[in-house]
Amino acid sequence: MSQTLSASTLLAVPLAPLAGALLAGIFGTTFGGNWIGRRLSHTLTILGVLVAFVLSAMTLKSVAIDGARFNETLYTWMVVGGLKMEVGFLVDSLTAMMMVVVTFVSLMVHIYTIGYMEEDDGYNRFFAYISLFTFSMLMLVMSNNLLQLFFGWEAVGLVSYLLIGFWFNKPSAIFANMKAFLVNRVGDFGFILGIGLIAAYAGTLNYGEVFAKTGELGGLPFPGTDWMLITVICICLFIGAMGKSAQFPLHVWLPDSMEGPTPISALIHAATMVTAGIFMVARMSPLFELSDTALNFILVIGAITALFMGFLGIIQNDIKRVVAYSTLSQLGYMTVALGASAYSVAVFHLMTHAFFKALLFLGAGSVIMGMHHNQDIRWMGGVRKYMPITWITSLLGSLALIGTPLFSGFYSKDSIIEAVHFSQLPAAGFAHFAVLAGVFITAFYSFRMYFLVFHGKERYDQNPDAHHDDHHGHDDHHGHDAKPHESPWVVTVPLVLLAIPSVVVGFMFIQPMLFGDFFKDVIFVDAAKHPAMAKLAEIFHGPVGMALHGLQTAPFWLALAGVAASYYMYMVNPALPAGIKARVQPLYTLLENKYYLDWINENILARGARALGVGLWKVGDQAIIDGALVNGSWKLVRGVSGIVRWMQSGFIFHYALVMILGVFALMTWFVWGDALLQLIK
């Protein structure tokens, strides 16, 4: 009998960050009277997240070593007919791993924020938001039912809105947070349709009860069509993931989320929010395994995102945007793994990616601080000798990102490429090409950024329009020609602590997570229909053997080619990129305009929706409802009442005259009626 976890301990995990958020957000802001200062605010929020991390780590140990599990309802909110709406936790290996990743990255971001937001007026408010974000994500990953999952899903969407638009006096931030909010609502509409279909046909929202009815759901057609119900459910659920995990074409919000402070970028892009969609599909693996159509759809969407978002990373000059497009591309890789039924590989890449992507974002933030808030990589160079800790940690993060053997990204990324190669689905061919090509592109833009920032001649004093973001709240006392400087310890310590798992976590956990019993009875794969994981297990000979073999495979040589190409173009022959740009100007324009998706969204979809709204308002509401129905009805009543009022004069002689005329008309009809009818005929 496996050990059971304590409900109160598990409850403390999400509630500790929530308590910190409430204390800092109410008593540390003008709203609650500014009772507590900056030091106490960040102490309380960091303490809350630290408690959550420690408890999560203990939970993971119990789950992984002792085989502990927890699946109970803690509170029944309401019962509608036979449908129970509950708050409950499901803690297994997948949940425990996500809890540790979320809380660890969040803890690093919290510590980092002390240095990054030091001079910002909204310091306490910011800490409250990021703690609330952590709470929301924990509620999402720990849920044992679709209702609570949806609560966490919407909560991270809400807090992301607050965080992306943190500098709410900045027009670009307002636009970015509204864009993120609206695009996510599009995805969430699909998600709630999927949940609604499950509730309608399974009669429950509890994961275990839904999975128990998969056989029944798998045989039902969608009413009125030839489609299978399970296919419609899975595609609707995945549309939710497309919004949250920024998959084409609902990816457009993620690059703009850079308008928020750098710690937010790290939190959204690395451990929370964007990983929610990947987690949800992995959790719903028993449903997705029943529909090859849905898996093909996932493969195509993931492949498009992995390849085409990588292209956009090549032309970015903002250091944060390069890393943002890298996130989009890597999320495409995770999605491709989901489509190939390699759910454990997708989750494994989610974990490794969380560490090195948080590292890269926080490294980028450290560079921005050291460069006195210049974010343009064209005006950096030679930063290595001024910021040694930031340099070495950013290098380690970049090596992990491009999939260098022995680094964490190598094990997860190569496993995805191999899994897609072994997949037998029709879309696997295109997906395999996309993820292979993506290796070269990722290596190229990652090291383009690395070389331009840390190597070459110093260019930070040549910036013609010295980019200085006043909204950071950091006063630049040094001027833009001042030397870069290393960041304070509250910034560098999180970098070092994130660099360690970025290097070793893949090597340590590939065996148990992909080929061991770590995800046993958590992730379900129909090996007969989708043999990718079984074939992957056959060729796996330990992490060392995989790394040695990796030196002979195409992804390694493509990554090496990408690094070499970026070195030649930006260090040896810097005139070459400008020459290439001049020759392929139409292509560059296409990439610069992000495939015109923003233009289509703003000028066709948004404008069309507004025109429809105005039409319904002017014609439907004002003209028909208000004009014809509401105003028309009272005008008709007024007209009728005017006639009636004229007839009802109150004079007896009028009534007597009408009676006489009536009697005369009636007598005439009786006497001469037949004759009149004959005359008319």
XYZ file of C-alpha atoms in Angstrom:
681
model
C 0.000 0.000 0.000
C 1.482 3.310 -1.054
C 1.865 6.090 1.424
C -0.803 8.805 1.525
C 0.135 12.461 1.675
C -1.281 14.892 4.220
C -4.104 17.117 2.984
C -3.136 19.993 5.300
C 0.482 19.935 4.074
C -0.648 19.994 0.457
C -3.096 22.796 1.200
C -0.254 24.868 2.648
C 1.619 24.754 -0.690
C -0.716 27.087 -2.649
C -1.965 28.981 0.411
C 1.505 30.123 1.566
C 2.115 32.249 -1.594
C -1.514 33.439 -1.422
C -1.018 34.635 2.159
C 2.154 36.504 1.128
C 0.328 38.051 -1.838
C -2.599 39.233 0.308
C -0.376 40.728 3.016
C 1.877 42.559 0.556
C -0.975 43.502 -1.787
C -3.305 44.886 0.890
C -1.160 46.172 3.760
C 1.837 47.085 1.594
C -0.050 49.311 -0.836
C -2.095 52.497 -0.696
C -5.245 50.355 -0.860
C -4.611 49.011 2.675
C -2.897 52.060 4.087
C 0.796 51.206 3.431
C 1.189 49.599 6.848
C 4.154 47.478 5.873
C 7.275 48.637 4.064
C 9.303 47.197 1.200
C 11.525 44.981 3.284
C 8.631 43.300 5.091
C 6.659 42.924 1.827
C 9.412 41.086 0.005
C 10.260 39.077 3.139
C 6.657 37.839 3.530
C 6.192 36.946 -0.142
C 9.584 35.220 -0.420
C 8.874 33.327 2.796
C 5.520 32.167 1.391
C 7.113 30.872 -1.816
C 10.015 29.327 0.123
C 7.534 27.387 2.300
C 5.746 26.240 -0.861
C 9.051 25.146 -2.440
C 10.224 23.199 0.630
C 6.875 21.428 0.966
C 6.827 20.717 -2.796
C 10.333 19.219 -2.634
C 9.285 17.015 0.304
C 6.178 15.979 -1.624
C 8.259 15.063 -4.692
C 10.581 12.979 -2.516
C 7.579 11.113 -1.004
C 6.046 10.566 -4.434
C 9.234 9.488 -6.212
C 10.805 7.357 -3.486
C 7.937 6.147 -1.300
C 5.307 5.915 -4.025
C 2.997 8.318 -2.168
C -0.187 9.495 -3.862
C -3.067 11.824 -3.004
C -6.419 12.152 -4.744
C -9.196 13.561 -2.600
C -11.913 16.153 -2.632
C -11.317 18.807 0.028
C -14.471 20.864 -0.437
C -17.707 20.437 -2.375
C -18.755 23.800 -3.727
C -22.109 22.779 -5.173
C -24.003 19.906 -6.757
C -26.099 20.626 -9.857
C -28.182 17.583 -10.737
C -25.635 14.802 -10.702
C -22.696 17.121 -11.499
C -20.415 17.809 -8.542
C -18.327 20.987 -8.472
C -15.450 20.431 -6.081
C -12.095 21.662 -4.858
C -9.640 18.781 -4.600
C -6.025 17.812 -5.130
C -4.478 15.105 -7.270
C -0.823 14.725 -6.388
C 1.149 12.169 -8.389
C 4.557 12.262 -10.053
C 3.463 14.726 -12.777
C 1.937 17.142 -10.265
C 4.842 16.864 -7.805
C 7.383 17.606 -10.541
C 5.382 20.643 -11.707
C 5.029 21.898 -8.111
C 8.812 21.827 -7.594
C 9.551 23.514 -10.939
C 6.953 26.250 -10.427
C 7.954 27.037 -6.830
C 11.726 26.895 -7.479
C 11.647 29.205 -10.503
C 9.201 31.477 -8.680
C 11.521 31.616 -5.643
C 14.476 32.595 -7.850
C 12.367 35.277 -9.543
C 11.239 36.631 -6.165
C 14.849 36.990 -4.932
C 15.939 38.481 -8.264
C 13.117 41.038 -8.117
C 14.599 42.639 -4.972
C 17.478 43.900 -7.124
C 15.644 44.473 -10.412
C 12.670 46.458 -9.057
C 14.646 48.221 -6.322
C 13.707 51.745 -7.330
C 10.238 51.099 -8.727
C 7.292 52.796 -7.042
C 5.118 49.686 -7.392
C 7.587 47.429 -5.542
C 5.120 45.967 -3.000
C 2.371 45.642 -5.610
C 4.749 43.725 -7.870
C 5.637 41.219 -5.165
C 1.930 40.731 -4.430
C 1.241 40.003 -8.103
C 4.038 37.457 -8.580
C 3.041 35.600 -5.398
C -0.565 35.545 -6.606
C 0.694 34.204 -9.930
C 2.463 31.375 -8.110
C -0.711 30.547 -6.155
C -2.765 30.450 -9.376
C -0.342 28.112 -11.116
C -0.178 25.780 -8.110
C -3.980 25.547 -8.003
C -3.919 24.678 -11.698
C -1.343 21.884 -11.481
C -2.633 20.394 -8.217
C -6.309 20.134 -9.241
C -8.078 16.792 -9.527
C -10.992 18.112 -11.567
C -11.631 20.251 -14.614
C -13.448 23.020 -12.722
C -10.482 23.770 -10.466
C -8.151 23.425 -13.449
C -10.223 26.091 -15.217
C -10.108 28.315 -12.123
C -6.286 28.165 -12.085
C -6.258 28.545 -15.870
C -8.221 31.803 -15.725
C -6.417 33.031 -12.615
C -2.983 32.894 -14.310
C -4.583 34.704 -17.274
C -5.883 37.451 -14.978
C -2.607 37.919 -13.100
C -0.646 37.917 -16.377
C -2.877 40.827 -17.460
C -1.914 42.722 -14.292
C 1.780 41.911 -14.695
C 2.236 42.567 -18.420
C 0.550 45.938 -17.914
C 2.378 46.583 -14.634
C 3.582 49.970 -15.883
C 0.021 51.024 -16.632
C 0.929 54.576 -17.688
C 2.820 53.191 -20.649
C 0.612 52.901 -23.811
C 2.572 49.912 -25.191
C 2.091 48.025 -21.881
C -1.663 48.711 -21.921
C -1.880 47.444 -25.504
C 0.221 44.362 -24.667
C -1.786 43.285 -21.629
C -5.090 43.774 -23.457
C -3.740 41.779 -26.412
C -2.619 38.932 -24.106
C -5.964 38.955 -22.331
C -8.099 38.903 -25.491
C -6.049 36.281 -27.362
C -6.158 34.035 -24.309
C -9.940 34.451 -24.114
C -10.177 33.101 -27.686
C -8.270 29.986 -26.643
C -10.206 29.705 -23.375
C -13.501 29.713 -25.292
C -12.383 26.511 -27.023
C -11.170 25.117 -23.699
C -14.479 25.672 -21.912
C -16.357 24.108 -24.863
C -14.192 20.999 -24.413
C -14.873 20.945 -20.650
C -18.592 21.447 -21.351
C -18.665 18.476 -23.738
C -16.920 16.293 -21.140
C -19.411 17.396 -18.459
C -22.354 16.767 -20.831
C -21.349 13.297 -22.001
C -19.340 11.964 -19.041
C -21.524 13.580 -16.358
C -18.493 14.433 -14.219
C -15.574 16.864 -14.003
C -13.305 14.625 -11.916
C -10.227 13.407 -13.841
C -10.406 9.807 -12.604
C -14.111 9.477 -13.354
C -13.669 11.019 -16.820
C -10.768 8.662 -17.652
C -12.859 5.693 -16.472
C -15.406 6.564 -19.173
C -12.910 6.952 -22.029
C -14.091 3.705 -23.648
C -17.656 4.996 -23.710
C -16.652 8.485 -24.956
C -14.370 7.041 -27.636
C -17.246 5.301 -29.435
C -19.698 8.222 -29.589
C -20.228 10.402 -32.699
C -20.620 14.157 -32.393
C -24.355 14.870 -32.842
C -25.358 15.873 -36.345
C -21.953 15.126 -37.911
C -19.673 12.276 -38.950
C -17.012 13.439 -36.486
C -16.082 11.472 -33.415
C -17.017 13.144 -30.147
C -13.589 12.451 -28.625
C -11.888 14.243 -31.554
C -14.025 17.357 -31.036
C -13.354 17.286 -27.258
C -9.587 16.919 -27.735
C -9.336 19.654 -30.380
C -11.398 22.024 -28.191
C -9.151 21.305 -25.198
C -6.059 21.825 -27.352
C -7.378 25.190 -28.611
C -7.238 26.218 -24.944
C -3.620 25.051 -24.856
C -2.907 26.969 -28.093
C -3.878 30.214 -26.363
C -2.157 29.566 -23.049
C 0.958 27.914 -24.486
C 1.155 30.411 -27.368
C 0.839 28.133 -30.378
C 0.289 29.404 -33.913
C -1.919 31.383 -34.649
C -2.707 32.308 -31.007
C 0.971 32.996 -30.253
C 0.818 36.711 -31.038
C 0.484 37.823 -27.399
C 3.687 36.277 -26.084
C 6.380 38.510 -27.690
C 4.445 41.590 -26.562
C 4.384 40.310 -22.980
C 7.971 41.682 -22.856
C 6.380 44.998 -21.909
C 6.173 43.728 -18.360
C 9.277 43.808 -16.116
C 11.932 41.169 -16.849
C 11.163 38.983 -13.791
C 7.645 38.609 -15.192
C 8.937 37.589 -18.556
C 10.931 34.874 -16.803
C 7.970 33.714 -14.740
C 5.436 33.682 -17.604
C 7.803 32.148 -20.152
C 9.609 29.613 -18.017
C 7.547 27.992 -15.315
C 4.038 29.323 -15.320
C 1.266 30.092 -17.759
C 2.832 28.971 -21.036
C 3.558 25.552 -19.610
C -0.055 25.177 -18.433
C -1.266 24.068 -21.861
C 1.475 21.434 -22.189
C 0.712 20.155 -18.688
C -3.022 19.975 -19.423
C -2.593 17.898 -22.600
C -0.176 15.533 -20.790
C -2.687 15.189 -17.942
C -5.452 14.422 -20.470
C -3.342 11.803 -22.282
C -6.021 9.042 -21.895
C -8.391 11.205 -23.979
C -5.887 12.345 -26.617
C -4.713 8.776 -27.222
C -8.156 7.956 -28.590
C -8.000 10.469 -31.448
C -5.325 10.306 -34.147
C -6.979 13.280 -35.846
C -6.407 15.453 -32.789
C -2.792 14.233 -32.481
C -2.118 15.079 -36.142
C -3.600 18.530 -35.565
C -1.317 19.009 -32.537
C 1.725 17.848 -34.558
C 1.076 20.335 -37.381
C 0.429 23.296 -35.064
C 3.515 22.486 -32.962
C 5.731 22.063 -36.047
C 4.613 25.410 -37.529
C 5.274 27.143 -34.205
C 8.689 25.494 -33.681
C 9.954 26.406 -37.158
C 8.389 29.721 -38.103
C 8.706 31.412 -34.709
C 12.396 30.507 -34.751
C 12.795 32.473 -38.011
C 11.457 35.569 -36.259
C 14.083 35.218 -33.521
C 16.848 35.764 -36.126
C 15.928 39.403 -36.849
C 15.154 40.589 -33.297
C 17.404 43.222 -31.755
C 15.747 43.540 -28.348
C 17.532 41.094 -26.010
C 14.274 40.096 -24.296
C 12.442 39.530 -27.583
C 15.133 37.129 -28.835
C 14.565 35.001 -25.727
C 10.772 35.385 -26.129
C 10.814 33.961 -29.667
C 13.049 31.205 -28.385
C 10.275 30.357 -25.906
C 7.723 30.190 -28.720
C 9.935 27.848 -30.694
C 10.618 25.575 -27.685
C 6.903 25.440 -26.852
C 6.449 24.240 -30.426
C 8.901 21.407 -29.673
C 6.896 20.421 -26.575
C 3.673 20.472 -28.594
C 5.226 18.294 -31.307
C 6.187 15.769 -28.609
C 2.574 15.749 -27.383
C 1.365 15.097 -30.935
C 3.778 12.169 -31.256
C 2.255 10.663 -28.046
C 5.585 11.262 -26.274
C 3.848 13.052 -23.384
C 6.614 12.230 -20.902
C 9.208 13.725 -23.274
C 7.111 16.896 -23.615
C 6.881 17.237 -19.838
C 10.604 16.457 -19.512
C 11.402 19.275 -21.966
C 8.981 21.510 -20.051
C 11.045 20.897 -16.920
C 14.506 21.363 -18.455
C 13.310 24.367 -20.459
C 11.882 26.028 -17.329
C 15.352 26.179 -15.757
C 17.429 27.359 -18.705
C 14.765 29.739 -20.015
C 14.351 31.367 -16.579
C 18.153 31.609 -16.509
C 18.287 33.267 -19.947
C 15.552 35.770 -19.095
C 17.077 36.699 -15.770
C 20.488 36.870 -17.477
C 18.975 39.231 -20.057
C 17.549 41.330 -17.204
C 20.953 41.403 -15.534
C 22.527 42.630 -18.798
C 19.824 45.318 -19.093
C 20.610 46.476 -15.536
C 24.367 46.417 -16.166
C 23.943 48.298 -19.456
C 21.902 51.051 -17.756
C 18.689 49.900 -19.378
C 19.805 49.554 -22.940
C 17.982 46.502 -24.411
C 19.308 46.704 -27.999
C 21.934 44.011 -28.603
C 23.398 46.045 -31.517
C 24.735 48.528 -28.970
C 26.345 46.141 -26.513
C 29.465 44.052 -27.123
C 32.377 43.152 -24.874
C 30.156 42.879 -21.790
C 31.934 39.647 -20.752
C 34.800 41.354 -18.922
C 32.484 43.674 -16.953
C 29.811 41.098 -16.004
C 31.608 37.747 -15.571
C 28.850 35.961 -13.569
C 26.121 37.049 -15.982
C 28.361 36.021 -18.904
C 29.132 32.500 -17.725
C 25.552 31.759 -16.633
C 24.143 33.109 -19.926
C 26.621 30.918 -21.836
C 25.510 27.842 -19.886
C 21.853 28.727 -20.540
C 22.517 29.195 -24.268
C 24.384 25.877 -24.496
C 21.468 24.139 -22.773
C 18.986 25.837 -25.126
C 20.703 24.702 -28.336
C 20.940 21.112 -27.116
C 24.667 20.695 -26.405
C 25.424 17.084 -25.329
C 25.466 16.572 -21.531
C 23.458 19.773 -20.971
C 19.807 19.468 -19.887
C 18.328 20.766 -23.144
C 20.163 18.084 -25.151
C 18.419 15.167 -23.472
C 14.909 16.554 -23.815
C 15.318 18.120 -27.263
C 16.992 15.119 -28.879
C 14.374 12.826 -27.371
C 11.643 14.940 -29.015
C 13.360 14.743 -32.412
C 13.764 10.965 -32.120
C 10.178 10.475 -30.883
C 8.805 12.375 -33.886
C 11.064 10.364 -36.170
C 9.519 7.135 -34.814
C 5.926 8.420 -34.957
C 3.703 6.770 -37.584
C 1.175 9.597 -37.873
C 0.794 11.264 -41.314
C 1.898 14.677 -40.010
C 5.094 13.293 -38.423
C 7.174 13.799 -41.600
C 6.586 17.560 -41.693
C 7.042 17.808 -37.919
C 10.375 15.958 -38.067
C 11.663 18.328 -40.753
C 10.495 21.343 -38.708
C 12.164 20.281 -35.455
C 15.415 19.399 -37.252
C 15.530 22.722 -39.097
C 14.628 24.420 -35.819
C 17.868 23.129 -34.253
C 20.007 25.154 -36.677
C 17.823 28.245 -36.351
C 17.801 28.096 -32.523
C 21.588 27.768 -32.404
C 21.986 30.644 -34.857
C 19.797 33.251 -33.116
C 20.857 32.190 -29.591
C 24.532 32.624 -30.306
C 23.911 35.706 -32.448
C 22.596 37.288 -29.258
C 25.405 35.781 -27.156
C 28.213 37.029 -29.449
C 26.706 40.501 -29.943
C 26.232 40.988 -26.193
C 29.296 39.420 -24.611
C 32.013 39.444 -27.294
C 33.411 41.708 -29.971
C 34.202 45.379 -29.619
C 32.355 47.559 -27.146
C 29.507 49.468 -28.805
C 27.488 50.648 -25.823
C 28.738 54.237 -26.192
C 27.653 54.400 -29.865
C 23.900 54.028 -29.385
C 22.331 56.880 -31.396
C 18.997 56.835 -29.585
C 20.123 55.557 -26.170
C 17.210 53.445 -25.110
C 16.325 54.265 -21.571
C 13.126 52.984 -20.086
C 11.975 55.428 -17.440
C 9.235 53.101 -16.412
C 11.663 50.747 -14.794
C 11.930 53.157 -11.986
C 15.734 52.915 -12.112
C 17.439 56.276 -12.388
C 20.414 56.167 -14.649
C 22.962 58.156 -12.722
C 25.868 56.926 -14.780
C 24.886 58.137 -18.245
C 24.789 55.934 -21.304
C 28.491 56.002 -21.984
C 29.281 54.606 -18.549
C 30.909 51.225 -18.254
C 28.674 48.199 -17.697
C 28.740 46.791 -14.198
C 27.958 43.433 -12.605
C 24.572 43.113 -10.961
C 24.121 42.878 -7.149
C 24.109 39.509 -5.365
C 20.278 39.294 -5.232
C 20.459 39.079 -9.048
C 23.560 36.909 -9.502
C 22.682 34.268 -6.859
C 19.440 33.237 -8.678
C 21.460 33.095 -11.918
C 23.957 30.669 -10.390
C 21.224 28.581 -8.734
C 19.350 28.313 -12.058
C 22.522 27.511 -14.002
C 23.119 24.335 -11.971
C 19.881 22.508 -12.985
C 20.235 23.936 -16.521
C 23.372 21.839 -16.811
C 22.699 18.675 -14.780
C 18.938 18.080 -14.529
C 18.630 16.378 -17.945
C 21.468 13.951 -17.230
C 20.016 13.088 -13.817
C 16.361 12.559 -14.685
C 16.124 11.264 -18.253
C 16.234 7.631 -17.173
C 13.430 7.685 -14.549
C 11.201 10.242 -16.318
C 11.298 8.815 -19.832
C 12.107 5.128 -19.451
C 11.526 4.388 -15.763
C 8.408 4.194 -13.628
C 8.243 7.886 -12.745
C 5.140 8.541 -14.880
C 3.674 5.052 -14.487
C -0.147 5.162 -14.160
C -0.030 8.927 -14.740
C 0.591 9.245 -18.465
C -1.119 6.703 -20.745
C 0.148 5.768 -24.197
C -1.410 3.244 -26.582
C 1.861 1.576 -27.579
C 0.219 -0.455 -30.348
C -1.035 2.636 -32.208
C 1.711 5.075 -31.135
C 4.989 3.177 -30.733
C 7.331 6.194 -30.554
C 8.143 5.846 -26.839
C 8.629 2.075 -27.064
C 11.113 2.510 -29.938
C 12.831 5.333 -28.074
C 13.350 3.011 -25.099
C 14.952 0.404 -27.367
C 17.730 2.737 -28.533
C 18.392 4.373 -25.140
C 21.601 3.178 -23.463
C 21.975 5.584 -20.541
C 22.647 9.339 -20.423
C 26.390 8.998 -21.114
C 25.798 6.699 -24.097
C 23.171 9.107 -25.405
C 25.556 12.060 -25.131
C 28.339 10.175 -26.957
C 25.916 9.051 -29.641
C 24.603 12.609 -29.850
C 27.973 13.775 -31.147
C 27.370 11.734 -34.317
C 23.792 12.766 -35.033
C 22.310 15.445 -37.289
C 20.978 17.731 -34.476
C 24.493 18.163 -33.013
C 26.019 19.075 -36.365
C 23.117 21.395 -37.170
C 23.554 23.134 -33.803
C 27.313 23.415 -34.390
C 26.659 24.822 -37.866
C 24.281 27.400 -36.359
C 26.898 28.532 -33.815
C 29.632 28.644 -36.482
C 27.415 30.624 -38.874
C 26.530 33.181 -36.203
C 30.217 33.503 -35.175
C 31.308 34.112 -38.775
C 28.510 36.578 -39.540
C 28.739 38.676 -36.392
C 32.350 38.308 -35.228
C 34.456 37.638 -38.351
C 32.511 39.284 -41.194
C 29.910 41.673 -39.675
C 29.144 43.209 -43.088
C 27.615 39.928 -44.327
C 24.224 40.155 -42.477
C 23.569 43.607 -43.992
C 24.435 42.222 -47.447
C 22.085 39.276 -47.037
C 19.351 41.600 -45.761
C 19.667 43.822 -48.855
C 19.328 40.781 -51.161
C 16.281 39.278 -49.425
C 14.502 42.506 -48.466
C 10.946 41.161 -49.140
C 11.640 38.167 -46.872
C 13.067 40.471 -44.187
C 9.977 42.692 -44.435
C 7.761 39.610 -44.019
C 9.671 38.562 -40.885
C 9.772 42.116 -39.527
C 6.000 42.284 -39.813
C 5.716 38.882 -38.061
C 4.046 37.251 -41.107
C 1.440 40.089 -40.995
C -0.533 38.176 -38.352
C -0.759 41.247 -36.120
C -1.987 43.274 -39.109
C -4.626 40.634 -39.924
C -5.741 40.489 -36.286
C -5.960 44.276 -35.921
C -7.287 45.271 -39.351
C -9.481 42.344 -40.345
C -10.545 40.407 -37.237
C -10.605 43.230 -34.665
C -11.922 45.857 -37.089
C -14.477 43.378 -38.486
C -15.618 42.516 -34.960
C -15.919 46.219 -34.120
C -17.854 46.901 -37.370
C -20.198 44.012 -36.543
C -20.615 45.379 -33.014
C -21.338 48.895 -34.252
C -23.807 47.478 -36.832
C -25.639 45.438 -34.206
C -25.668 48.477 -31.896
C -26.827 51.061 -34.464
C -29.206 48.869 -36.506
C -30.183 46.092 -34.141
C -30.283 47.929 -30.823
C -30.980 51.564 -31.670
C -33.065 51.235 -34.874
C -34.946 47.940 -34.386
C -35.155 47.331 -30.617
C -35.195 50.933 -29.339
C -36.666 52.584 -32.445
C -39.239 50.102 -33.739
C -40.117 47.923 -30.757
C -39.705 50.120 -27.686
C -40.395 53.587 -29.121
C -42.763 52.226 -31.790
C -44.938 50.493 -29.193
C -45.431 53.626 -27.073
C -46.048 55.760 -30.163
C -48.743 53.274 -31.290
C -50.330 53.329 -27.836
C -50.208 57.141 -27.845
C -51.904 57.303 -31.254
C -54.630 54.847 -30.285
C -55.181 56.629 -26.977
C -55.462 59.974 -28.834
C -58.263 58.575 -30.992
C -59.972 56.961 -28.033
C -59.611 60.167 -26.000
C -61.271 62.156 -28.825
C -64.165 59.703 -28.892
C -64.521 59.585 -25.116
C -65.452 63.288 -24.780
C -67.655 62.975 -21.643
C -70.675 64.827 -23.249
C -74.007 62.887 -23.042
C -75.337 64.353 -26.286
C -72.286 62.981 -28.122
C -72.962 59.475 -26.769
C -76.757 59.879 -27.597
C -75.884 60.921 -31.180
C -73.585 57.898 -31.581
C -76.338 55.595 -30.225
C -78.906 57.058 -32.662
C -76.513 56.751 -35.576
C -75.724 53.174 -34.528
C -79.405 52.240 -34.338
C -79.979 53.919 -37.745
C -77.090 51.950 -39.292
C -78.326 48.681 -37.780
C -81.947 49.214 -39.001
C -80.667 50.150 -42.444
C -78.658 46.950 -42.577
C -81.646 44.796 -41.575
C -83.994 46.442 -44.055
C -81.797 47.001 -47.072
C -78.824 44.736 -46.383
C -79.611 42.113 -49.034
C -80.348 44.751 -51.625
C -77.068 46.521 -50.871
C -75.123 43.247 -51.211
C -76.807 42.552 -54.581
C -75.977 46.068 -55.705
C -72.315 45.653 -54.729
C -72.087 42.352 -56.615
